[in-house]
mmCIF file with all atom_site columns, C-alpha atoms and ligand atoms in Angstrom:
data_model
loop_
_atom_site.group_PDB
_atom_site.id
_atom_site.type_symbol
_atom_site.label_atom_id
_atom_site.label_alt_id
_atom_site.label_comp_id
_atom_site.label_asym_id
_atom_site.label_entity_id
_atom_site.label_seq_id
_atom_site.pdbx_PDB_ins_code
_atom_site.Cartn_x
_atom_site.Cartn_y
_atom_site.Cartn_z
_atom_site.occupancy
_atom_site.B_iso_or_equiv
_atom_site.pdbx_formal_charge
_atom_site.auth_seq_id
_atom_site.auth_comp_id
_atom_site.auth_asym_id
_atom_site.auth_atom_id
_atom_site.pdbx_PDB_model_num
ATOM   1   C CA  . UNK A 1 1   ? -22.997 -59.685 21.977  1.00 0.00 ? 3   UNK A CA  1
ATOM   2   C CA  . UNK A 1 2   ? -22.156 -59.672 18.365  1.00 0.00 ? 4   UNK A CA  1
ATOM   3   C CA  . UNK A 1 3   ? -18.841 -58.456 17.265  1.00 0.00 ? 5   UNK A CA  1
ATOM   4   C CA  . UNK A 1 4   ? -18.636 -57.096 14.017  1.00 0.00 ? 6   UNK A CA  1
ATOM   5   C CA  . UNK A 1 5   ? -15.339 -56.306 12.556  1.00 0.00 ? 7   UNK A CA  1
ATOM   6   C CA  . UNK A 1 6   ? -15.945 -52.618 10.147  1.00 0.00 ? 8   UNK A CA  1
ATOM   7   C CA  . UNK A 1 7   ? -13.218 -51.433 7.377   1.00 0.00 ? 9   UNK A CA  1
ATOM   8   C CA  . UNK A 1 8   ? -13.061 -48.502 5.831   1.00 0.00 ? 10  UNK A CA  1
ATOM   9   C CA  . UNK A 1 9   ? -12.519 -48.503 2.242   1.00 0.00 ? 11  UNK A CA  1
ATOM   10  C CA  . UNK A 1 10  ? -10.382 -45.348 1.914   1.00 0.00 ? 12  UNK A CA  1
ATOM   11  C CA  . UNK A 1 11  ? -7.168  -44.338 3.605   1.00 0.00 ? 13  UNK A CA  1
ATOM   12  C CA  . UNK A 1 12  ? -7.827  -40.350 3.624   1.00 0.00 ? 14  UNK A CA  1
ATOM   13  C CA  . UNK A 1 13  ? -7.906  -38.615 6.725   1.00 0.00 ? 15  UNK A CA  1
ATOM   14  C CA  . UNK A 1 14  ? -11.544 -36.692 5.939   1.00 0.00 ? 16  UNK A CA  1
ATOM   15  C CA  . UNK A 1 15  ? -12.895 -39.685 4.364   1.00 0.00 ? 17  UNK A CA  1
ATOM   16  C CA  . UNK A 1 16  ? -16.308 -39.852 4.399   1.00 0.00 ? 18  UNK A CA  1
ATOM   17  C CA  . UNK A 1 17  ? -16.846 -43.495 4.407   1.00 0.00 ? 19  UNK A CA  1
ATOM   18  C CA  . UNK A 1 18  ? -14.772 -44.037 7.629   1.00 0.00 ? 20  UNK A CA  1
ATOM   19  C CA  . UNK A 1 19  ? -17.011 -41.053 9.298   1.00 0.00 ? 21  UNK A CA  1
ATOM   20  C CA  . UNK A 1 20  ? -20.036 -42.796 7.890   1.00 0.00 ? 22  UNK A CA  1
ATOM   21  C CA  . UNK A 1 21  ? -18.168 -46.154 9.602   1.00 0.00 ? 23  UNK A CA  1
ATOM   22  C CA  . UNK A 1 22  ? -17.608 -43.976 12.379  1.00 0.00 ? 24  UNK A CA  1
ATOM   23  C CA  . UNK A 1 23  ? -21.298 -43.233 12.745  1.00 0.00 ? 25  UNK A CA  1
ATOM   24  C CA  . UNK A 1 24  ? -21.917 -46.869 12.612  1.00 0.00 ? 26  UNK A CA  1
ATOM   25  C CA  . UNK A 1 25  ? -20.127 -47.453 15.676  1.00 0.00 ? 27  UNK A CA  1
ATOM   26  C CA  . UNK A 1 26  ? -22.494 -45.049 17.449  1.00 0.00 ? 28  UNK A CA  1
ATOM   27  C CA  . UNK A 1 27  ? -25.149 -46.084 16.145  1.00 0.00 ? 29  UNK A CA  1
ATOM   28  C CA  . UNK A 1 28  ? -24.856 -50.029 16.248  1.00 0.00 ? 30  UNK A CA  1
ATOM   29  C CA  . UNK A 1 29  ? -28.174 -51.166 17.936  1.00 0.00 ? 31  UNK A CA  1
ATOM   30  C CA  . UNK A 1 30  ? -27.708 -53.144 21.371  1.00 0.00 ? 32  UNK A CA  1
ATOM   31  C CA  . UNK A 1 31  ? -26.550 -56.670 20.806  1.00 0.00 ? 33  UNK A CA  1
ATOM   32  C CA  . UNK A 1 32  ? -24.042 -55.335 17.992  1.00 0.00 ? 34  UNK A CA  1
ATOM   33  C CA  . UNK A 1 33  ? -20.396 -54.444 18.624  1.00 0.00 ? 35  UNK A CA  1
ATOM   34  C CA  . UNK A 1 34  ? -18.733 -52.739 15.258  1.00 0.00 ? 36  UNK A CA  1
ATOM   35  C CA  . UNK A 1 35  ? -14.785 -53.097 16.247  1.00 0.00 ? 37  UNK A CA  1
ATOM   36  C CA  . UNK A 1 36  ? -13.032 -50.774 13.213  1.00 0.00 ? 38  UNK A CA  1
ATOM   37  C CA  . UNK A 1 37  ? -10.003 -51.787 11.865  1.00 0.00 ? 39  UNK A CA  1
ATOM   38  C CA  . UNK A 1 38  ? -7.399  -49.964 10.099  1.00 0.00 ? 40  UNK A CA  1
ATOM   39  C CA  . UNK A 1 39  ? -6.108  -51.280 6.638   1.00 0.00 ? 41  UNK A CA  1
ATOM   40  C CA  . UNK A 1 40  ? -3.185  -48.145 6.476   1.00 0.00 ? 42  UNK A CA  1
ATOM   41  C CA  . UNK A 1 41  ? -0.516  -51.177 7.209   1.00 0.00 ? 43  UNK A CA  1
ATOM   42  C CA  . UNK A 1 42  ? -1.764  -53.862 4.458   1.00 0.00 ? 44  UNK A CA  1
ATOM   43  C CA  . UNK A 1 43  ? 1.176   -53.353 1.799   1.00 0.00 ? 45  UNK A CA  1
ATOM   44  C CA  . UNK A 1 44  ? 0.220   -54.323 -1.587  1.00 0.00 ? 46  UNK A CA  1
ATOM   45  C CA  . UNK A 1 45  ? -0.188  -57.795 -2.716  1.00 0.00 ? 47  UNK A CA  1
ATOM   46  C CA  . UNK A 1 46  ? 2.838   -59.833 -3.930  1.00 0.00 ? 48  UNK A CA  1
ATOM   47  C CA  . UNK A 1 47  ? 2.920   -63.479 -4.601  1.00 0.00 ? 49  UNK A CA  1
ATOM   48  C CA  . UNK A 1 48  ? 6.614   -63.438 -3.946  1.00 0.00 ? 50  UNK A CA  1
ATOM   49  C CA  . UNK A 1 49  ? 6.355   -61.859 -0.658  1.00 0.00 ? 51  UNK A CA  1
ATOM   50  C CA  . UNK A 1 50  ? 3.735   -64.291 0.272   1.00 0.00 ? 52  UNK A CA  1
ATOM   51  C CA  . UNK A 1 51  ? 6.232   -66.982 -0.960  1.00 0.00 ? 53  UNK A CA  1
ATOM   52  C CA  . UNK A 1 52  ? 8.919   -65.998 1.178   1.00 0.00 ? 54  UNK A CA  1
ATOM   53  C CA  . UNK A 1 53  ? 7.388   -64.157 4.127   1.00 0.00 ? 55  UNK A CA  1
ATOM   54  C CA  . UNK A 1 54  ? 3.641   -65.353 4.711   1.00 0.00 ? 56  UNK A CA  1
ATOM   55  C CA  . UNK A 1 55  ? 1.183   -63.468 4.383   1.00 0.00 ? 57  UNK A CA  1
ATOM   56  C CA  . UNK A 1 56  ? 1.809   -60.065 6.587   1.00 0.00 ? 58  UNK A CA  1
ATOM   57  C CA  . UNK A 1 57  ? 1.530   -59.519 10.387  1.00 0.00 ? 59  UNK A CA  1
ATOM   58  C CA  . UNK A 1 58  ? -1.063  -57.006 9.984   1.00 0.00 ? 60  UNK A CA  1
ATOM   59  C CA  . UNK A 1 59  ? -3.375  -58.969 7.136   1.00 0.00 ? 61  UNK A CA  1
ATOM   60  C CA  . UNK A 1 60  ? -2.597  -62.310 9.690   1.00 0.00 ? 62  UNK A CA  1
ATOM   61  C CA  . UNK A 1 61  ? -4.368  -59.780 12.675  1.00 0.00 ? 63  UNK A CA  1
ATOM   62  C CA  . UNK A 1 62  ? -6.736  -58.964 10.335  1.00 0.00 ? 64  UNK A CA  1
ATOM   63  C CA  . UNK A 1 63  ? -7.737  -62.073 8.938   1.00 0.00 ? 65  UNK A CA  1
ATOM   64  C CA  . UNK A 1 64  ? -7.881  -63.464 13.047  1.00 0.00 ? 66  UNK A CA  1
ATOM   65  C CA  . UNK A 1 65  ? -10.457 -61.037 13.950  1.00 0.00 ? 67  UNK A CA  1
ATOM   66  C CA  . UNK A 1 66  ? -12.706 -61.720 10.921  1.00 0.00 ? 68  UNK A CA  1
ATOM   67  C CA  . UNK A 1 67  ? -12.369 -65.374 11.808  1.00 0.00 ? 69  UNK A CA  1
ATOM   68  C CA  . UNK A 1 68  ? -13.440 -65.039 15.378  1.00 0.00 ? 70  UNK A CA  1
ATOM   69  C CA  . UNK A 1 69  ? -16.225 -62.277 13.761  1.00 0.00 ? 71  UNK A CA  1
ATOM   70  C CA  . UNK A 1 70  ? -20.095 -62.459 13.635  1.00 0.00 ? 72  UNK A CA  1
ATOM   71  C CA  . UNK A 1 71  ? -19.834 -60.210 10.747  1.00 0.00 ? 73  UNK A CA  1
ATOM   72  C CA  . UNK A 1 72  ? -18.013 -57.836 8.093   1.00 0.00 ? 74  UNK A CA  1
ATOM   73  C CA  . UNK A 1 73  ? -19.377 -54.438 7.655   1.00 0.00 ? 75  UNK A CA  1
ATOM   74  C CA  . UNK A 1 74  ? -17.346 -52.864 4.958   1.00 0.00 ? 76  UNK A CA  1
ATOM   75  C CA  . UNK A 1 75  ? -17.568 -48.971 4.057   1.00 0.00 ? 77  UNK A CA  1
ATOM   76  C CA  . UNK A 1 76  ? -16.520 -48.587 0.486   1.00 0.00 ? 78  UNK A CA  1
ATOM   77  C CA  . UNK A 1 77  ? -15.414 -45.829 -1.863  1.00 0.00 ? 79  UNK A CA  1
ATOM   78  C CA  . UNK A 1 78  ? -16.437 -46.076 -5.687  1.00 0.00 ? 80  UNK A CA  1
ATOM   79  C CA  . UNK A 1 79  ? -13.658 -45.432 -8.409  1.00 0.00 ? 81  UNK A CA  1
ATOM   80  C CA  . UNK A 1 80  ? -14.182 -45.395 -11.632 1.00 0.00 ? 82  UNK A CA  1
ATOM   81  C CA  . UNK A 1 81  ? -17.597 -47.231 -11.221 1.00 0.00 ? 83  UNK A CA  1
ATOM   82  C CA  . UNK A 1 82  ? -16.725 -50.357 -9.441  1.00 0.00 ? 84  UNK A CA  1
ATOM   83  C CA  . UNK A 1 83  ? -14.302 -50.620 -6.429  1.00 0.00 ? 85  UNK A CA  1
ATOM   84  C CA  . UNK A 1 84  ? -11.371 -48.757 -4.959  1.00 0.00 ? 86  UNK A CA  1
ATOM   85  C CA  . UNK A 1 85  ? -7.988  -50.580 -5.163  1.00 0.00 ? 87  UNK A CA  1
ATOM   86  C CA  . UNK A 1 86  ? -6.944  -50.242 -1.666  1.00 0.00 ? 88  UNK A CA  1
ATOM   87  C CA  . UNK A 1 87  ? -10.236 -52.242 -0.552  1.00 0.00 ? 89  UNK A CA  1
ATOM   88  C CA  . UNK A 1 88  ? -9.690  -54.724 -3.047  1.00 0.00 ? 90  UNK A CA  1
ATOM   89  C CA  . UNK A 1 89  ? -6.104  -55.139 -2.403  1.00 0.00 ? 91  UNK A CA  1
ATOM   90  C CA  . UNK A 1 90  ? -7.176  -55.956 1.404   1.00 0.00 ? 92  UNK A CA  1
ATOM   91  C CA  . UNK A 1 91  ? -9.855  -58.572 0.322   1.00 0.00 ? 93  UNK A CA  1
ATOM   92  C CA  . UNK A 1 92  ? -6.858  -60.255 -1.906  1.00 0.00 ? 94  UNK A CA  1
ATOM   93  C CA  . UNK A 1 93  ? -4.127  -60.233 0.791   1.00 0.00 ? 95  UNK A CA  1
ATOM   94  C CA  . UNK A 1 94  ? -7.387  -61.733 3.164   1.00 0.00 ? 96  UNK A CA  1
ATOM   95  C CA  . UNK A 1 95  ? -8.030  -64.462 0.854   1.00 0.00 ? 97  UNK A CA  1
ATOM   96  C CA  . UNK A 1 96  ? -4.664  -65.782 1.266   1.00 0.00 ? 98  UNK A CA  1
ATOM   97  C CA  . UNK A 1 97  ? -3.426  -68.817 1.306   1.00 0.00 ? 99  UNK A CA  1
ATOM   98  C CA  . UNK A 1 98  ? -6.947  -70.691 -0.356  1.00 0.00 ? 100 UNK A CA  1
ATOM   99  C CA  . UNK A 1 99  ? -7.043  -73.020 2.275   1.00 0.00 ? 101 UNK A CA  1
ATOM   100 C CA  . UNK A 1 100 ? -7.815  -70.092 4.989   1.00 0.00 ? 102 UNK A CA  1
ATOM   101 C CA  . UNK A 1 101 ? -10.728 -68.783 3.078   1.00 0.00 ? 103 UNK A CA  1
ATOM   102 C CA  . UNK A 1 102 ? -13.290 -71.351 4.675   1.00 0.00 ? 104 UNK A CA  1
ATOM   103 C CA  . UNK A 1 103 ? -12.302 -70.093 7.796   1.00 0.00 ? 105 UNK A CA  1
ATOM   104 C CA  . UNK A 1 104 ? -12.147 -65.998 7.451   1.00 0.00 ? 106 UNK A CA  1
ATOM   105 C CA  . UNK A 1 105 ? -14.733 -65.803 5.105   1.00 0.00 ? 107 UNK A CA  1
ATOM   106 C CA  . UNK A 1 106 ? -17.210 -69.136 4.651   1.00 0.00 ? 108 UNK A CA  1
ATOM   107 C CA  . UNK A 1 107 ? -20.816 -68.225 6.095   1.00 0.00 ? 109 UNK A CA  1
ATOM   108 C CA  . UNK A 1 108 ? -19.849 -64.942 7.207   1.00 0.00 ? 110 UNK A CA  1
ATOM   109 C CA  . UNK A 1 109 ? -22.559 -62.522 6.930   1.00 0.00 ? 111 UNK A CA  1
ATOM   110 C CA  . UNK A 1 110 ? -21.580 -59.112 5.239   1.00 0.00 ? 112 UNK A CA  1
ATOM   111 C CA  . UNK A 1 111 ? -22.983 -55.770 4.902   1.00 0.00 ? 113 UNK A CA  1
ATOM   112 C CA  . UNK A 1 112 ? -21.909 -52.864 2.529   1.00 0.00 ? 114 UNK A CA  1
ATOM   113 C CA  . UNK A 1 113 ? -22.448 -49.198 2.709   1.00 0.00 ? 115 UNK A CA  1
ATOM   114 C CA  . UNK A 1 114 ? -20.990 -46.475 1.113   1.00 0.00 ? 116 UNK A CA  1
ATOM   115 C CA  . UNK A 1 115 ? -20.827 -42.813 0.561   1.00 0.00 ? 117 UNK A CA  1
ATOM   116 C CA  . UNK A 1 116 ? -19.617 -40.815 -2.140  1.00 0.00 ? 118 UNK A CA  1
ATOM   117 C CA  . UNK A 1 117 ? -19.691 -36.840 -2.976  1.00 0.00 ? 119 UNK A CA  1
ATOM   118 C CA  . UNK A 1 118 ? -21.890 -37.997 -6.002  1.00 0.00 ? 120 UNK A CA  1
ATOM   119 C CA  . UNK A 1 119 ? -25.659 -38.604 -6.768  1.00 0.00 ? 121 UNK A CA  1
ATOM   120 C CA  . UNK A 1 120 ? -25.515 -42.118 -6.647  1.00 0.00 ? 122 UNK A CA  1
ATOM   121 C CA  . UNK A 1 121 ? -23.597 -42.581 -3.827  1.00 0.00 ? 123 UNK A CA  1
ATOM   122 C CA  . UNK A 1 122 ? -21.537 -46.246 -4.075  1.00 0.00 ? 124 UNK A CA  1
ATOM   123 C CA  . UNK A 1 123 ? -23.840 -47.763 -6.246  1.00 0.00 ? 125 UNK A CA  1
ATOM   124 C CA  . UNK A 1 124 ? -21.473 -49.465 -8.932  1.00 0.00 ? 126 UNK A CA  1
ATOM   125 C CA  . UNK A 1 125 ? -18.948 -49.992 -6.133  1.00 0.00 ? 127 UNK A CA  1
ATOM   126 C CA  . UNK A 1 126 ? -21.343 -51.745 -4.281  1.00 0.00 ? 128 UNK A CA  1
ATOM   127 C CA  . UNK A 1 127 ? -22.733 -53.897 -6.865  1.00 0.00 ? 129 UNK A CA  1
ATOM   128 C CA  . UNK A 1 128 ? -18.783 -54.745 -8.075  1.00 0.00 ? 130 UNK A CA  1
ATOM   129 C CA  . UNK A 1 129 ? -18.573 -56.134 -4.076  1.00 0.00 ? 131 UNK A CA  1
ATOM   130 C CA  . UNK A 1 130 ? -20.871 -58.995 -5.098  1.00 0.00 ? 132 UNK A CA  1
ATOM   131 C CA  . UNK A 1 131 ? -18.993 -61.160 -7.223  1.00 0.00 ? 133 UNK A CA  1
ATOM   132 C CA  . UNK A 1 132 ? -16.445 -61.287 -4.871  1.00 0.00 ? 134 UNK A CA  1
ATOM   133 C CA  . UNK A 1 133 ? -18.129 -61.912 -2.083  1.00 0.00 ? 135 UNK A CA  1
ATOM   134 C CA  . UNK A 1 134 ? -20.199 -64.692 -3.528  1.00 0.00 ? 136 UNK A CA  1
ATOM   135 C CA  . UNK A 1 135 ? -16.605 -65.855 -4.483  1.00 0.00 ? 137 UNK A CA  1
ATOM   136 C CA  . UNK A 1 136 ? -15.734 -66.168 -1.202  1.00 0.00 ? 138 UNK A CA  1
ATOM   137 C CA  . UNK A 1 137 ? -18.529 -67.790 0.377   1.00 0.00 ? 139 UNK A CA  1
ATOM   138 C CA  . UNK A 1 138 ? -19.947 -65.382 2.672   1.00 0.00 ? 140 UNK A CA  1
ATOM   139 C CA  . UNK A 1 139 ? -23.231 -64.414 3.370   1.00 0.00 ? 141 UNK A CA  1
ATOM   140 C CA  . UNK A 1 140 ? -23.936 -61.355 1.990   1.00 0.00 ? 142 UNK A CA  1
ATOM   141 C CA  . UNK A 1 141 ? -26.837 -59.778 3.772   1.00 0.00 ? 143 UNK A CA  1
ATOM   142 C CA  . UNK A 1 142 ? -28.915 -57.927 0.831   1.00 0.00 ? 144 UNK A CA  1
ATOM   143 C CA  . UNK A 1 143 ? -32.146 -57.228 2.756   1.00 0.00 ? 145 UNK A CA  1
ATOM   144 C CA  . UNK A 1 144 ? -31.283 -53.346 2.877   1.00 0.00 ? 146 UNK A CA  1
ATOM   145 C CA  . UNK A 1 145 ? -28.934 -50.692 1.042   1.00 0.00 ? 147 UNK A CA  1
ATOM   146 C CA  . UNK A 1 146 ? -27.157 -47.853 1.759   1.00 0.00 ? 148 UNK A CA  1
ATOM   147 C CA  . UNK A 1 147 ? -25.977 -45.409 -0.575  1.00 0.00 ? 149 UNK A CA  1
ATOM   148 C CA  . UNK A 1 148 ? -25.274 -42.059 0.825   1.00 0.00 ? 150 UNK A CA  1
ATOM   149 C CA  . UNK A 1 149 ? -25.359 -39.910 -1.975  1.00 0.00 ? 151 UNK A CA  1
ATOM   150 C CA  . UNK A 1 150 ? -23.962 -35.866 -1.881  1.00 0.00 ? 152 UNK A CA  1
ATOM   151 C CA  . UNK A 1 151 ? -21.793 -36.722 1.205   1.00 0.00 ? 153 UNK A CA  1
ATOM   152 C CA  . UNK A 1 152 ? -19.903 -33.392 1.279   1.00 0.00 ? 154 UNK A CA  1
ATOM   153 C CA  . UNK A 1 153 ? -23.513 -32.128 3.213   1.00 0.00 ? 155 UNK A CA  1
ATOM   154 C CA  . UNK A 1 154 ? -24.030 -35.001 5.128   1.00 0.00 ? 156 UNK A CA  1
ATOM   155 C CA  . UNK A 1 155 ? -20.425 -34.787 7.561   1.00 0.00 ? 157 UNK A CA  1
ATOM   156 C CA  . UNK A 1 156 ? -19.546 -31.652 9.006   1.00 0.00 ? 158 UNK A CA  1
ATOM   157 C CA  . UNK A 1 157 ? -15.750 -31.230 9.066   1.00 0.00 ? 159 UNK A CA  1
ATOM   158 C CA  . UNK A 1 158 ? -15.222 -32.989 11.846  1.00 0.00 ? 160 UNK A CA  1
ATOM   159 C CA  . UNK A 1 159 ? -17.355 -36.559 10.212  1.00 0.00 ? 161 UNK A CA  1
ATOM   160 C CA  . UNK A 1 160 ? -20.625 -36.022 12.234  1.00 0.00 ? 162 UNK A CA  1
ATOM   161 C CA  . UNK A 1 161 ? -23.213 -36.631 10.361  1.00 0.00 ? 163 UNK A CA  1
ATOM   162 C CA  . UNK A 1 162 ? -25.260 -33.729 10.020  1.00 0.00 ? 164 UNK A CA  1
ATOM   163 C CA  . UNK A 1 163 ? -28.129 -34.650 7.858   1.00 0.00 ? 165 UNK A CA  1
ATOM   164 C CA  . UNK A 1 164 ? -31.065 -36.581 9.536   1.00 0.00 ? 166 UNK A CA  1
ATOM   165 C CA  . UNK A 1 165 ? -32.646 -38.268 7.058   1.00 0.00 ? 167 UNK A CA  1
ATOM   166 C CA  . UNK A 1 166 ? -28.979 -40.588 6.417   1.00 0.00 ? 168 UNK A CA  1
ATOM   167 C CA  . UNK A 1 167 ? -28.799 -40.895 10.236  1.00 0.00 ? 169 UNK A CA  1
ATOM   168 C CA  . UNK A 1 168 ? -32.416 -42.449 10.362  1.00 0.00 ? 170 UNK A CA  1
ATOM   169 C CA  . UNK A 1 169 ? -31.275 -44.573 7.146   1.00 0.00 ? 171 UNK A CA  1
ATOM   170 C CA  . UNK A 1 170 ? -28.051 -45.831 8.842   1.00 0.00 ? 172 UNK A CA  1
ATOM   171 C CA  . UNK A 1 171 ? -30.201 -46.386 11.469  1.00 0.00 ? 173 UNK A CA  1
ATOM   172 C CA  . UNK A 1 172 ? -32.514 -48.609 9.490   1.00 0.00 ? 174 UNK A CA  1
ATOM   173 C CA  . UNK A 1 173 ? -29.802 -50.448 7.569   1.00 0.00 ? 175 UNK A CA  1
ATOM   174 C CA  . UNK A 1 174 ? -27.759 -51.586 11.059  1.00 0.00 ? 176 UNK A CA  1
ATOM   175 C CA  . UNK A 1 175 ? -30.798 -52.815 12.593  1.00 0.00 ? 177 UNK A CA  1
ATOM   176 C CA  . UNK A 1 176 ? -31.738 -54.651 9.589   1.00 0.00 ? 178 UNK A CA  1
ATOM   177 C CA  . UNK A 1 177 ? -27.970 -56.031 9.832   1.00 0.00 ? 179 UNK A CA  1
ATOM   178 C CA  . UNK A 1 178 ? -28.311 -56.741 13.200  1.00 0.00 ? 180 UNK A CA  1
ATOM   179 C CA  . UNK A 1 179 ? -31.497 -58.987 12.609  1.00 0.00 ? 181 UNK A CA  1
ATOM   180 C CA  . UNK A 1 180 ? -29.700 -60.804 10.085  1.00 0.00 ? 182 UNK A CA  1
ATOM   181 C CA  . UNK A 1 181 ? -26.489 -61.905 12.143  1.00 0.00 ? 183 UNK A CA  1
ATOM   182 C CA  . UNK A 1 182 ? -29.103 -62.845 14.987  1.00 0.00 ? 184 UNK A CA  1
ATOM   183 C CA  . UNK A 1 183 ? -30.938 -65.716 12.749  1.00 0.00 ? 185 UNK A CA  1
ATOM   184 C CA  . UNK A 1 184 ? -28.082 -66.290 10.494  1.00 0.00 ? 186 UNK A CA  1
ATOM   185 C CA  . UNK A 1 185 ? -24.669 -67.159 13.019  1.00 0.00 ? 187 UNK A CA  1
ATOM   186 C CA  . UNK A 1 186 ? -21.668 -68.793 11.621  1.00 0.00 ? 188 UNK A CA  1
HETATM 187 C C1  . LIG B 2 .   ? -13.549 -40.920 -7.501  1.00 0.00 ? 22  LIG B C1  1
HETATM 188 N N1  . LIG B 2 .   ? -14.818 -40.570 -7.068  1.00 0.00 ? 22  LIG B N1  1
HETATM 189 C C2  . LIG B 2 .   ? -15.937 -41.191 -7.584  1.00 0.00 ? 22  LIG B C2  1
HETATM 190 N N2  . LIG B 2 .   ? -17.179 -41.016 -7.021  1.00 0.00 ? 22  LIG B N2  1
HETATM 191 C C3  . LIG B 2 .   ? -18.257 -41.670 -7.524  1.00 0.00 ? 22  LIG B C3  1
HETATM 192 O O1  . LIG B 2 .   ? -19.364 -41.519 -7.001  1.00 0.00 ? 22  LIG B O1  1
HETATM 193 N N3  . LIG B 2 .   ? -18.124 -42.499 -8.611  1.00 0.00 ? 22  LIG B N3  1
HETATM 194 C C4  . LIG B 2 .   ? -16.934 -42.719 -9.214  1.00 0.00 ? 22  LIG B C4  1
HETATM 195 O O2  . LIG B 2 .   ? -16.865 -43.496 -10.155 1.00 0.00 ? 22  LIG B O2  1
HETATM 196 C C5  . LIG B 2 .   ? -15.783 -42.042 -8.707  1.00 0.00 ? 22  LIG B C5  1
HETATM 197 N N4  . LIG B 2 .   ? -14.552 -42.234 -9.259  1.00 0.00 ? 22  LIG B N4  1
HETATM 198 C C6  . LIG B 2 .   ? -13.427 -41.775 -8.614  1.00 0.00 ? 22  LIG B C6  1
HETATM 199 C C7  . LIG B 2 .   ? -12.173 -42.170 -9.059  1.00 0.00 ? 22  LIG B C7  1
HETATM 200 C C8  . LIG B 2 .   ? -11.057 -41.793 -8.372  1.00 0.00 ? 22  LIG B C8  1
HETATM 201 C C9  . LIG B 2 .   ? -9.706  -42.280 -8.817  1.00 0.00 ? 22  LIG B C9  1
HETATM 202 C C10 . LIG B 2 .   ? -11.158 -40.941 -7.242  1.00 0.00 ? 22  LIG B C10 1
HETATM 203 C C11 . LIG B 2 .   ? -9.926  -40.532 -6.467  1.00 0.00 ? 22  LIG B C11 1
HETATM 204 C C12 . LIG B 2 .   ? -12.389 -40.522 -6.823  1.00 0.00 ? 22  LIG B C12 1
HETATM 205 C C13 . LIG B 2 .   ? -14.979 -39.591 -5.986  1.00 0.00 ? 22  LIG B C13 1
HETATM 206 C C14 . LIG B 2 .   ? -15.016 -40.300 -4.636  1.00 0.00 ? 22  LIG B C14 1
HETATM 207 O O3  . LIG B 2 .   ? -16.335 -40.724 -4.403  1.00 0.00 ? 22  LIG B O3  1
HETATM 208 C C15 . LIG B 2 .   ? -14.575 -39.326 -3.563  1.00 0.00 ? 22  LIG B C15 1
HETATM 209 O O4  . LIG B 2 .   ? -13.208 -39.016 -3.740  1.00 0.00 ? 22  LIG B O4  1
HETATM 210 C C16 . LIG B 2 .   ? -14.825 -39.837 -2.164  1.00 0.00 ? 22  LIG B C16 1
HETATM 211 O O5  . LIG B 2 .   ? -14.576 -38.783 -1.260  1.00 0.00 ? 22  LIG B O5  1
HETATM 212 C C17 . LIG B 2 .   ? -13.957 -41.052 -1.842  1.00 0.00 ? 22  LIG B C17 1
HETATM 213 O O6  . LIG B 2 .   ? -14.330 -41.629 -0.604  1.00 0.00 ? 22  LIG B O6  1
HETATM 214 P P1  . LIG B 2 .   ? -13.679 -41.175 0.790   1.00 0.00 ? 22  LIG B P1  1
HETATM 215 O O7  . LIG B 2 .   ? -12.191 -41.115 0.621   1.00 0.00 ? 22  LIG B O7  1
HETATM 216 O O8  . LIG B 2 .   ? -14.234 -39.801 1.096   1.00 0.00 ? 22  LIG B O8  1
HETATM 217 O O9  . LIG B 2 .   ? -14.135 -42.170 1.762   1.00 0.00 ? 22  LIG B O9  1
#
């Protein structure tokens, strides 16, 4: 069984790219396990709190599972054309110290989604991921996309997905994830 560890980008409580996370979980084919994990606790970076304190309990939980992880499926907002803060913020505090990188986040394959109430639906956000994953060694898998575009039609208020044709592409996108972790293990 794989174990994939999934983060939401955003921290709202109707936020469509934890229900489209959400869906993932349901979704994940056989073989794949998507664990979510919360990133509410991650406080914002601070090189003198990593001085004196460590990095954080909850980034040091965080960056455990990812470790012991077949793979990173990450659920991002776009602001502003590239990506939200609180995402990045979570990626810095997980690349602490240096030396741990290797181990959290060399070889480990990655997917990104995203969904947005706009016609392009993560697209800039998701193509501002790439440096930074490429900086940290991973494996991103690029063999599929998903942008789910217009998202205020596509979850119903309680983050079901409602639209079919965004099920059948999450669908398409997991299994093509899935395939990838299967030839490609750490
Ligand atoms: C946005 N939003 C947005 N959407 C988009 O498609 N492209 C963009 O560049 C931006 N920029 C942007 C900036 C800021 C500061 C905010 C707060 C929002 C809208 C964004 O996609 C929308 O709020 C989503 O609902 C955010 O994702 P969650 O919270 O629903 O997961």
């Amino acid at each position: 069984m794989a174990t994939i560890i999934g983060i939401s980008g955003s921290l709202r409580q109707q936020s469509f790219n934890s229900a489209l996370l959400n869906a993932a979980v349901s979704l994940a084919p056989s073989g794949m396990h998507i664990q979510t994990r919360s990133i509410t606790e991650v406080p914002l970076y601070n090189y003198d709190i990593e001085k004196a304190q460590g990095v954080p309990e909850p980034v040091e939980q965080l960056k455990r599972a990812i470790a012991a992880a077949d793979g990173l499926l990450i659920c991002t907002p776009e602001y502003n054309n590239s990506m939200p803060g609180v995402l990045k913020n979570v990626i810095d505090w997980l690349s602490r110290p240096p030396d741990d990188i290797q181990r959290v986040f060399g070889g480990l394959p990655v997917g990104i989604m995203g969904a947005s109430p706009g016609r392009f639906g993560t697209l800039l956000s998701q193509n501002a991921w790439l440096p930074v994953m490429r900086t940290l060694g991973t494996r991103l898998w690029s063999g599929g996309r998903l942008m789910v575009t217009g998202a205020s039609k596509v979850f119903d208020d309680e983050g079901a997905i409602v639209d079919e044709g965004t099920r059948e592409r999450l669908q398409k996108f997991l299994d093509g994830f899935a395939a990838f972790i299967e030839s490609n293990h750490r």
